[in-house]
Tab-separated table of C-alpha atoms and ligand atoms in Angstrom:
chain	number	residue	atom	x	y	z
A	1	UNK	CA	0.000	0.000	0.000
A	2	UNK	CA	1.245	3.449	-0.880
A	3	UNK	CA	0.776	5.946	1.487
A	4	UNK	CA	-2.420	8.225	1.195
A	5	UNK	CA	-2.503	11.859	1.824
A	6	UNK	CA	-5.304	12.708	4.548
A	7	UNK	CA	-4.208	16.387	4.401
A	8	UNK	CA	-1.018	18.082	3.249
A	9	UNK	CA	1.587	16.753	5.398
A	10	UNK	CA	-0.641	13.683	6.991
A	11	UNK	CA	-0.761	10.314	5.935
A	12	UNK	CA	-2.375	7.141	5.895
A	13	UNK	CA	0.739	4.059	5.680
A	14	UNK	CA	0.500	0.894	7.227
A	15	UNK	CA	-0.681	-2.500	5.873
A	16	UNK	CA	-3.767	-4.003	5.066
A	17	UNK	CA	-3.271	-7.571	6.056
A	18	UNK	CA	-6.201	-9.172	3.653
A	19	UNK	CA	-5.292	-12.712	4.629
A	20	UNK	CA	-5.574	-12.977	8.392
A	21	UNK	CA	-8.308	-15.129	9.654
A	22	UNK	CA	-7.537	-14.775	13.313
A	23	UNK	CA	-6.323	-12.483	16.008
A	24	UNK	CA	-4.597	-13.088	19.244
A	25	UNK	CA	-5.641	-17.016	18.387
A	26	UNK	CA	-9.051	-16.100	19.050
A	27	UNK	CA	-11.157	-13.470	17.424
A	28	UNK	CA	-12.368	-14.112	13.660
A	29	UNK	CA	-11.351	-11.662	11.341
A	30	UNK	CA	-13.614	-12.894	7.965
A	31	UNK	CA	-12.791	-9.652	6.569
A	32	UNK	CA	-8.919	-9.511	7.422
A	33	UNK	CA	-7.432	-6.603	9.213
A	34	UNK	CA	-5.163	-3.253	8.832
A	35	UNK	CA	-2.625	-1.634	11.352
A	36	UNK	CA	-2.802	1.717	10.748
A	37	UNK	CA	0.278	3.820	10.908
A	38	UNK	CA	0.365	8.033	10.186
A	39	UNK	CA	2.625	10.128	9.246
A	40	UNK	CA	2.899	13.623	10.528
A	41	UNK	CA	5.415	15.991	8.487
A	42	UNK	CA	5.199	19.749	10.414
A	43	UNK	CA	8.482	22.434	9.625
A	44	UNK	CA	10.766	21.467	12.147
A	45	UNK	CA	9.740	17.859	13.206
A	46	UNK	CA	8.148	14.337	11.452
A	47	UNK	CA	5.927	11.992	13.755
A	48	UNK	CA	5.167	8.754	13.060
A	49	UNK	CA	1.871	7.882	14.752
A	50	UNK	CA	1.963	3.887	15.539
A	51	UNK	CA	3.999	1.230	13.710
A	52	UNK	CA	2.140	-1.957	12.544
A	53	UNK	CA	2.147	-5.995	13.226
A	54	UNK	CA	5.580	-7.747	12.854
A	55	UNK	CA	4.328	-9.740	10.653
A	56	UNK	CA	4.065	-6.740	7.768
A	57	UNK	CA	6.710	-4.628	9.078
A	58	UNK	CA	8.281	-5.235	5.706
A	59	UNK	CA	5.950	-3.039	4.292
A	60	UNK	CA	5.835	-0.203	6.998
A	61	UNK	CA	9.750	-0.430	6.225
A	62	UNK	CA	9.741	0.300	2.481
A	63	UNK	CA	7.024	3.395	3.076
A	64	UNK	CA	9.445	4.792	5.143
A	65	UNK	CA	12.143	4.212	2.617
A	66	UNK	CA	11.981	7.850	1.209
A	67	UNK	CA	11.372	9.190	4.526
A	68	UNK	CA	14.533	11.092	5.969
A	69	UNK	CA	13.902	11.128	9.925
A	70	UNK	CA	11.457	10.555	12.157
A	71	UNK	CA	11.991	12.211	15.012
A	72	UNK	CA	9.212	10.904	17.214
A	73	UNK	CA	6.780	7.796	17.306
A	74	UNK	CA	3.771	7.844	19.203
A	75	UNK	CA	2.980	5.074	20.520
A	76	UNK	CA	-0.970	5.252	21.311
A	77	UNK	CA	-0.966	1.852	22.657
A	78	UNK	CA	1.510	-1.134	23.459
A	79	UNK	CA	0.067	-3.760	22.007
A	80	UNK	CA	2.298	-5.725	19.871
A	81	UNK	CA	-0.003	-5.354	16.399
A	82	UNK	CA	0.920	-1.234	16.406
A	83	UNK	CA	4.340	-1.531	18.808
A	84	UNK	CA	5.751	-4.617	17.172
A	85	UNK	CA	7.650	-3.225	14.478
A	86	UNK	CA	8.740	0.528	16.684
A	87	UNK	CA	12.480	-1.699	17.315
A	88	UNK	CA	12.596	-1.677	13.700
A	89	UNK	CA	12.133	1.912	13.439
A	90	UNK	CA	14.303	3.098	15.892
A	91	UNK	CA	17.061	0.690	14.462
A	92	UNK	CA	16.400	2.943	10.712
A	93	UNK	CA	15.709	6.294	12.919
A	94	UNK	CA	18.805	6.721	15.813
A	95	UNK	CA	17.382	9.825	16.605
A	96	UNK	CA	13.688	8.945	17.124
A	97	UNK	CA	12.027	8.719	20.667
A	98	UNK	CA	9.161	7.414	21.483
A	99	UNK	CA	5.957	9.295	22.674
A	100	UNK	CA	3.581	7.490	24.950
A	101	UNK	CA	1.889	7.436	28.317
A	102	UNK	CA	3.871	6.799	31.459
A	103	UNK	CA	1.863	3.362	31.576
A	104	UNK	CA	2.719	2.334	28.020
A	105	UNK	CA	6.273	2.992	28.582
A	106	UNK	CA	6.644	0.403	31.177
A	107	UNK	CA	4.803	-2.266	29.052
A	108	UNK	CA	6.973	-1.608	26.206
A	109	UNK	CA	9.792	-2.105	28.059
A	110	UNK	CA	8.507	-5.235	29.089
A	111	UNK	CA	7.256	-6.351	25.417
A	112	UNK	CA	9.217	-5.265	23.300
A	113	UNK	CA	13.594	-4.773	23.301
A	114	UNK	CA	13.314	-0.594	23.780
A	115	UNK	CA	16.326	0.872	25.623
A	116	UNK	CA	14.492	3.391	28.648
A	117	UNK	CA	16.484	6.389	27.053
A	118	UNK	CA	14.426	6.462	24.192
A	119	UNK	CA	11.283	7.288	25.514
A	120	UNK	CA	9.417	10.698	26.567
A	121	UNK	CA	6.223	10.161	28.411
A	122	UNK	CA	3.386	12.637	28.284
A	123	UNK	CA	0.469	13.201	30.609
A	124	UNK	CA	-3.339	14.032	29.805
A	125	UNK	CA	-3.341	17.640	27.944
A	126	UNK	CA	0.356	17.345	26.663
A	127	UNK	CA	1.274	19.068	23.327
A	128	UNK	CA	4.113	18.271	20.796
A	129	UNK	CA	5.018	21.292	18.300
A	130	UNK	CA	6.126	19.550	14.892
A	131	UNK	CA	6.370	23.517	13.558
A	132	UNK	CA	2.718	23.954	12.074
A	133	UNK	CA	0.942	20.472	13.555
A	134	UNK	CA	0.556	20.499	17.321
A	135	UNK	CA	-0.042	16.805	18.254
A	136	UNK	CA	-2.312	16.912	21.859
A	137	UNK	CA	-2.604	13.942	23.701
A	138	UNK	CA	-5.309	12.690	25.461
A	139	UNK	CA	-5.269	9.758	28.115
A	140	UNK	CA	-7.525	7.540	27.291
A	141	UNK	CA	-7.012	4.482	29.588
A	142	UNK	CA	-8.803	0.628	28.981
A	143	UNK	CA	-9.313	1.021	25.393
A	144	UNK	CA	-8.495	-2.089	25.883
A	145	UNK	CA	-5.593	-1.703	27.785
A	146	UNK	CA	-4.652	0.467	30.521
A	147	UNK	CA	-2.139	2.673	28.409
A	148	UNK	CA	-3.788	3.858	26.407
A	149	UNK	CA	-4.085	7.692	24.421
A	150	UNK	CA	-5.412	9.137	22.027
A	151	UNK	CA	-4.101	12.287	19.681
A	152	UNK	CA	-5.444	15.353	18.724
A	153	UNK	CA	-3.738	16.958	15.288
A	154	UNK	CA	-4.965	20.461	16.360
A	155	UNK	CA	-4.330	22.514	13.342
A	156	UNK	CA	-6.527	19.789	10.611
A	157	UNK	CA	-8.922	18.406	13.368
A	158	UNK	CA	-7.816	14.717	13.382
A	159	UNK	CA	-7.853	12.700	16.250
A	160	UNK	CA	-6.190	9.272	16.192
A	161	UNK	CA	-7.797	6.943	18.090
A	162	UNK	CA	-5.799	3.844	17.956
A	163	UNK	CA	-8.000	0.638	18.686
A	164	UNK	CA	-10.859	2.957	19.816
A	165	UNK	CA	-13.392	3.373	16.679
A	166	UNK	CA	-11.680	1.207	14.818
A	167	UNK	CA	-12.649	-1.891	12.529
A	168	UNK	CA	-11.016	-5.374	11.512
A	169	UNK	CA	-11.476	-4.518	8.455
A	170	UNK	CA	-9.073	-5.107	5.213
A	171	UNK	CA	-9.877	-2.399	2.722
A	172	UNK	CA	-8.000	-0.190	0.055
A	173	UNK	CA	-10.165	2.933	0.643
A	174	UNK	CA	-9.084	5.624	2.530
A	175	UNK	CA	-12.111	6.619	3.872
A	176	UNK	CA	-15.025	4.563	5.456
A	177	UNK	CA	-16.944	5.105	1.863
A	178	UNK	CA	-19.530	1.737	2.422
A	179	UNK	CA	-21.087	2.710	5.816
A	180	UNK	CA	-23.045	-0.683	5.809
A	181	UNK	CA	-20.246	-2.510	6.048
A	182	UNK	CA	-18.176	-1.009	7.773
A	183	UNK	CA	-20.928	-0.731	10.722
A	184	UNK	CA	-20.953	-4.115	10.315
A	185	UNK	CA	-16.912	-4.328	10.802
A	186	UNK	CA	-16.712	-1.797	13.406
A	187	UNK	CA	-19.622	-3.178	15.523
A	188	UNK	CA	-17.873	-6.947	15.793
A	189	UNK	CA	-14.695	-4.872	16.742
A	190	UNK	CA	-16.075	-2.828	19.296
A	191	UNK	CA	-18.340	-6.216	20.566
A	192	UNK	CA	-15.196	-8.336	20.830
A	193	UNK	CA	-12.732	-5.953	21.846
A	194	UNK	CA	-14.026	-2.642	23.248
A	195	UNK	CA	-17.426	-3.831	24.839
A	196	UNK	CA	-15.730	-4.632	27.833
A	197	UNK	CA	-14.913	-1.193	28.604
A	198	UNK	CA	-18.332	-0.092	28.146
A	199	UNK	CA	-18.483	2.186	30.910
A	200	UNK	CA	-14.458	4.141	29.875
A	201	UNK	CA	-15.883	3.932	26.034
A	202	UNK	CA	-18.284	6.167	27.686
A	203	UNK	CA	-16.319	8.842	29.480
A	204	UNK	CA	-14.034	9.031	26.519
A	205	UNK	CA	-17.406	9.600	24.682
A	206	UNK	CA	-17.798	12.643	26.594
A	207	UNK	CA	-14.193	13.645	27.055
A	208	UNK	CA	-13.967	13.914	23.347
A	209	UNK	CA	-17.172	15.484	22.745
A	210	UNK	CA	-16.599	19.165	22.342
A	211	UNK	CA	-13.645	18.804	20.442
A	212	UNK	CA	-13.533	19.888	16.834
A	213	UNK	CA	-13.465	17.311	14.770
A	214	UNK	CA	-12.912	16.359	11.355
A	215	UNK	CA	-11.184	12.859	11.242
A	216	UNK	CA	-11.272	10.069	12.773
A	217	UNK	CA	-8.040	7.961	12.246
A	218	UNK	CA	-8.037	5.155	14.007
A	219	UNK	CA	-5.277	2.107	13.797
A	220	UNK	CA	-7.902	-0.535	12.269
A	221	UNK	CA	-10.189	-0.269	9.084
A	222	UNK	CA	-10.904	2.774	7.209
A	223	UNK	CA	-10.732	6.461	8.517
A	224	UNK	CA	-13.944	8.261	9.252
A	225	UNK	CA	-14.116	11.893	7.240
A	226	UNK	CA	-17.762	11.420	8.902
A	227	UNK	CA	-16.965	11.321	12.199
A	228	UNK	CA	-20.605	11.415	13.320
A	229	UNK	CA	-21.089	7.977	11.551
A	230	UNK	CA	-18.933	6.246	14.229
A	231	UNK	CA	-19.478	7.830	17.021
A	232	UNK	CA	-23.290	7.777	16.682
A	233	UNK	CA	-22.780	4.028	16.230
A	234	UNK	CA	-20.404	3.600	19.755
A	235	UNK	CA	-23.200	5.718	21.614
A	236	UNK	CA	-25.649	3.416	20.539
A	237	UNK	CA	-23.957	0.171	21.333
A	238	UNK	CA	-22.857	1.608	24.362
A	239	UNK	CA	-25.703	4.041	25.741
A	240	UNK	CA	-28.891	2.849	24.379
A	241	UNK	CA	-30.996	-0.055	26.065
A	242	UNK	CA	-30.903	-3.327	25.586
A	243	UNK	CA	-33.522	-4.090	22.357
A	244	UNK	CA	-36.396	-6.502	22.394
A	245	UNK	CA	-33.946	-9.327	21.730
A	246	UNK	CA	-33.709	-13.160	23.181
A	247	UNK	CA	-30.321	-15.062	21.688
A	248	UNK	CA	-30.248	-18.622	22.358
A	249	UNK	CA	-27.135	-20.143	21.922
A	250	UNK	CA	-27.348	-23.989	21.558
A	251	UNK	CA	-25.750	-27.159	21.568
A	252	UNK	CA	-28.111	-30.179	20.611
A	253	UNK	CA	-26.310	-33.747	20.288
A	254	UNK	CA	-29.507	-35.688	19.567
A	255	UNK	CA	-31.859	-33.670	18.688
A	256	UNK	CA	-33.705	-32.703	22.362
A	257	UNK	CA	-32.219	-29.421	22.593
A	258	UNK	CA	-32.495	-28.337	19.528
A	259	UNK	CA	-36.213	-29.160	19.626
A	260	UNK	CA	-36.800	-27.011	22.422
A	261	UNK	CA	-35.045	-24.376	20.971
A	262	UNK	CA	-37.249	-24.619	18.057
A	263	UNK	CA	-40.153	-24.407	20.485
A	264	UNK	CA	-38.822	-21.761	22.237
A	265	UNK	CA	-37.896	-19.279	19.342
A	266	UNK	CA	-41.836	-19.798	17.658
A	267	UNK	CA	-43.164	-18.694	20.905
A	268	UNK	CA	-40.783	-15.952	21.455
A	269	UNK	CA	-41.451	-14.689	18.296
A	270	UNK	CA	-45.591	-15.236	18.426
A	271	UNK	CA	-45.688	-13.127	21.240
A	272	UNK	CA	-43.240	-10.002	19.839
A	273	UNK	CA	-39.526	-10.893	20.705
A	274	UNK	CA	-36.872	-11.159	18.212
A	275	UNK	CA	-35.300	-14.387	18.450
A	276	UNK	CA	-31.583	-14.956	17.192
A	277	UNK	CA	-30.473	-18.965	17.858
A	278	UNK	CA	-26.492	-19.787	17.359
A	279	UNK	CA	-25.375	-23.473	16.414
A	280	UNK	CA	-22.527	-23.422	18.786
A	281	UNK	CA	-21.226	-26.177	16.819
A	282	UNK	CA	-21.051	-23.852	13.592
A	283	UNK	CA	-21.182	-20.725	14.583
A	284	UNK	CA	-19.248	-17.429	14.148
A	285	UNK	CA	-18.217	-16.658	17.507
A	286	UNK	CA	-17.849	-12.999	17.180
A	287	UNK	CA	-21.464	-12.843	15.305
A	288	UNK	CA	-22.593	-13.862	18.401
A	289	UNK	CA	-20.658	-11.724	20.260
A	290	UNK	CA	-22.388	-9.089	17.928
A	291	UNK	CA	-25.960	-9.922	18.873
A	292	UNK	CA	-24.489	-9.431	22.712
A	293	UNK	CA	-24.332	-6.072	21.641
A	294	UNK	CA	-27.964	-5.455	21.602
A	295	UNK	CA	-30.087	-8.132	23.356
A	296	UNK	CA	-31.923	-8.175	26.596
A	297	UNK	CA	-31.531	-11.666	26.951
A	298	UNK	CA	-29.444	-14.995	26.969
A	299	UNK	CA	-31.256	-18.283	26.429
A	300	UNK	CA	-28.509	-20.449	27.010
A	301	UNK	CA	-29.186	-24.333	25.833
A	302	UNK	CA	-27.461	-27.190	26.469
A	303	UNK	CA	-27.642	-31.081	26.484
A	304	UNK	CA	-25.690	-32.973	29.507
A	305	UNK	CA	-22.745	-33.898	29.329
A	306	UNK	CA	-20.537	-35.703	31.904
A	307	UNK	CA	-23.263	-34.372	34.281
A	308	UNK	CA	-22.803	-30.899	33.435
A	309	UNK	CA	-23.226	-28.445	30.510
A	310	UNK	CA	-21.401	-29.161	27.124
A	311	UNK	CA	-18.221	-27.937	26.565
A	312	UNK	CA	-18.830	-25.168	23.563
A	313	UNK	CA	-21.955	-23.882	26.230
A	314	UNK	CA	-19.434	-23.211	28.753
A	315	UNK	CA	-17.746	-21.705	25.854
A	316	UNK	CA	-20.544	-19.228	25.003
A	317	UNK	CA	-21.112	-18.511	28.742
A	318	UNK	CA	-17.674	-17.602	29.441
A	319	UNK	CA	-17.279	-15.235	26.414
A	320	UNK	CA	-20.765	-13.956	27.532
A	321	UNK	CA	-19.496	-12.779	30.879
A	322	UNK	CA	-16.146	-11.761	29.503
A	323	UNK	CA	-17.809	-9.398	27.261
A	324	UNK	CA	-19.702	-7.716	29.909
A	325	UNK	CA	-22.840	-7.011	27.322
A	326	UNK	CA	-26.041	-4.701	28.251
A	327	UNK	CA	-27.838	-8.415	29.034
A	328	UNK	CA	-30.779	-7.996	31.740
A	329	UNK	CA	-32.075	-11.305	31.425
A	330	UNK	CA	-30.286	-14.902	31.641
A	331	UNK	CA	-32.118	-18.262	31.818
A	332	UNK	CA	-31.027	-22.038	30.774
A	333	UNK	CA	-33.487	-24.922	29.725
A	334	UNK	CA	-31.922	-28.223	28.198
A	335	UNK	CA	-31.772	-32.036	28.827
A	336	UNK	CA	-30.692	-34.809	30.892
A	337	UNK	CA	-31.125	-38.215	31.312
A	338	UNK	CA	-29.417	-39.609	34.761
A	339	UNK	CA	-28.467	-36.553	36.319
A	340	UNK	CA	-27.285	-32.953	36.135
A	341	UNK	CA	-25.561	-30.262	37.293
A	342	UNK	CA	-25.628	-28.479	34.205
A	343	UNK	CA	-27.885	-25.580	35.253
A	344	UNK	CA	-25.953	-24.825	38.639
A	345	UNK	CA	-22.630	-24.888	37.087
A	346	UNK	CA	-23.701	-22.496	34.171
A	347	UNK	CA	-25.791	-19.582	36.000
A	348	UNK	CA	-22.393	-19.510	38.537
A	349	UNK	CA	-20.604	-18.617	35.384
A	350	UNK	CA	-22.429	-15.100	35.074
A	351	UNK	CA	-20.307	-13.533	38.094
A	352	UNK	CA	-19.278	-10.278	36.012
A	353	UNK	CA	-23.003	-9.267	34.804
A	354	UNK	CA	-25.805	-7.228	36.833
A	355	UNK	CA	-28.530	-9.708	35.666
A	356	UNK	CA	-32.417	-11.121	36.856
A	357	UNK	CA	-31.909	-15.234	36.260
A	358	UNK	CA	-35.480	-16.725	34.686
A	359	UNK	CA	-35.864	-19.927	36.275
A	360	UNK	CA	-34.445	-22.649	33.982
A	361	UNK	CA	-36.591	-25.459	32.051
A	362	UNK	CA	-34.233	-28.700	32.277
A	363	UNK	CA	-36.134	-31.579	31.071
A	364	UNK	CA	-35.400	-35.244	31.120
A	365	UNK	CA	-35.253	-36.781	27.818
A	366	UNK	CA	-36.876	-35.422	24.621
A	367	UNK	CA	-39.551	-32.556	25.046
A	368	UNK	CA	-43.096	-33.679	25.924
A	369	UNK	CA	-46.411	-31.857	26.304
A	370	UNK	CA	-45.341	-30.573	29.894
A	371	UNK	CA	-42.193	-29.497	28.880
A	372	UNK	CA	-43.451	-27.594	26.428
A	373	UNK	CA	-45.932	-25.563	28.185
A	374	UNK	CA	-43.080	-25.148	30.676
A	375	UNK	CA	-41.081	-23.336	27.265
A	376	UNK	CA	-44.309	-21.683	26.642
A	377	UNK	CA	-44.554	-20.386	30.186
A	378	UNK	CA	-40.775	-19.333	30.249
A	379	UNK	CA	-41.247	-16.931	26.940
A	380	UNK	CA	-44.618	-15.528	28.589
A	381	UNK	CA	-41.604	-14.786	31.232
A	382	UNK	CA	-39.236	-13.520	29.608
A	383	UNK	CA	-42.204	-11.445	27.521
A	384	UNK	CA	-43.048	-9.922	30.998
A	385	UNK	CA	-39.543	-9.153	32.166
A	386	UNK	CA	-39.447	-7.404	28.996
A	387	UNK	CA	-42.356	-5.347	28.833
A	388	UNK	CA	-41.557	-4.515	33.050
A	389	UNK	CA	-37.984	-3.149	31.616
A	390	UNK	CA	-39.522	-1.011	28.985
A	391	UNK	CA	-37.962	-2.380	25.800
A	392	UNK	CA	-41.310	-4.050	24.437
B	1	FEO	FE1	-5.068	-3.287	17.751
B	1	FEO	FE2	-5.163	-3.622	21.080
B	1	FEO	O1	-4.385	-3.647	19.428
């Protein structure tokens, strides 16, 4: 990728990594990824806002090949997919130090080979005179990580945002152009990554709100030259209520389960809830972790196994309370035959969420006429929870 010109003397480098499938061994990237890197050229000084992923430094390396000096990179954020490669630049760059918070600079010491003399460290407010671009910094902790800032380009109204804002998304636009998908991108990004954070995304909502802004650069997926586009979207996921939602994740292993489900969901959606079910087995886990975004409630459904809940349910109720969603509502039906502690062992996996638990509907065997007016009497439930919260 060459690099593009956001405004005269800022640019876009960085590389768009189109084949990656996976981050940290974890999160699905369908649509690849991008580390972000800028360029700031002012009179007297050139900043280099974040490096990229090891992995492409290569190409980071022959951007800069024109580039005479660099006499500062700003490190927004330690993790190794922007830090990784600042070694590499230092080792091209003598002169360069590196800009970050006083927290970063201690976990970049730790991750990556940086000798302590090359670092300055700048507190909330800060400001870095390149001769005609004053860079501002803002602290911005637990976006995801505790070190992290964000910058202000004062004179052209960017603001790099590093992880904040941004999407897993592999594109050769500059600019977030398809707003579809990119909601789409940014919303698994901020529901795997960010969501966590809900209630920081939210002061940083506000600490950033009366600045003037024209850009949003962030280190992942496209820029924003709408900035309103993205940050309506965050104050949604993160601000608005919980919608009129029930997701059921479920694991069926002969056929019980997944015939409740499909009792469940039709009278869910008869009486006026939207209904999303997940195939554990198949799914996309950060689809799911989408839907967490939005829904009032967790279904969770699971046969028995080795007396307790299967394996990829666990899964699913782990990532559940890991992500910390908006969730009111948790229940659990599913099936046994000799014995269970299925239900016990999965509502104690819910420590991290402020939720009501709907008593469960664990049945013995396959469904039968009682069990399914049970079913029928937990969606007149969760239909009442519901309507009591004010989302139906
Ligand atoms: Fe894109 Fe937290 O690194």
């Amino acid at each position: 990728m060459k690099a593009m010109v956001i405004k005269p003397g800022v640019s876009k480098i960085g590389a768009v990594h189109w084949e990656r499938r996976l981050f940290d061994s974890l999160i699905p990237l369908p649509d690849g990824t991008s580390y972000n890197a800028y360029l700031v050229e002012g009179k007297d000084k050139v900043a280099l806002l974040d490096t990229v992923d090891p992995m492409t430094e290569y190409i980071l390396m022959e951007q800069l090949k024109d580039v005479k000096k660099i006499d500062y990179i700003i490190a927004h954020h330690a993790e190794q997919d922007h830090s990784g490669s600042i070694p590499a630049v230092l080792e091209k760059y003598k002169e360069a130090k590196v800009v970050c918070t006083p927290k970063a600079k201690t976990f970049l010491i730790d991750l990556l080979p940086i000798p302590e003399d090359k670092f300055i460290t700048v507190e909330d407010g800060d400001t870095l005179d390149l001769g005609g671009k004053t860079l501002k910094f803002i602290h911005a902790p637990w976006v995801h990580w505790p070190e992290t800032m964000f910058t202000y380009l004062v004179e052209d109204k960017i603001l790099f945002t590093c992880d904040f804002l941004g999407s897993h998304l592999a594109t050769s636009e500059l600019y977030a152009t398809d707003e579809c998908k990119v909601y789409d991108s940014a919303k698994r990004y901020y529901a795997e990554i960010m969501m966590p954070f809900r209630n920081f995304i939210e002061k940083h909502l506000e600490k950033i709100k009366d600045l003037d802004i024209e850009i949003i650069a962030p280190s992942h997926g496209p820029v924003y030259n709408n900035p309103e586009f993205i940050l309506n979207a965050y104050r949604e996921w993160v601000l608005d209520k919980p919608k009129n939602i029930v997701l059921i994740p479920y694991v069926t292993m002969h056929g019980s389960v997944k015939k409740m489900v499909e009792y469940l969901e039709a009278a869910l959606v008869e009486r006026g809830v939207i209904v999303k079910p997940f195939d554990l087995s198949v799914t996309d886990i950060g689809e799911f972790a989408m839907a967490l975004v939005d829904a009032a409630t967790v279904v969770m459904a699971t046969p028995t196994v080795l007396v307790g809940p299967h394996p990829m349910a666990v899964y699913a109720a782990y990532l559940t309370n890991a992500l910390k969603p908006k969730v009111k509502f948790i229940s659990v039906i599913g099936s046994y035959n000799w014995g269970s502690k299925a239900v016990d062992q999965i509502t104690q996996m819910f420590g991290n969420l402020k939720v009501e638990f709907i008593p469960s509907v664990y049945i013995k065997g396959y469904p039968k006429e009682e069990d399914f007016k049970a079913l029928d009497a937990l969606a007149e439930e969760i239909v009442k929870r519901h309507k009591e919260a004010g989302i139906m």
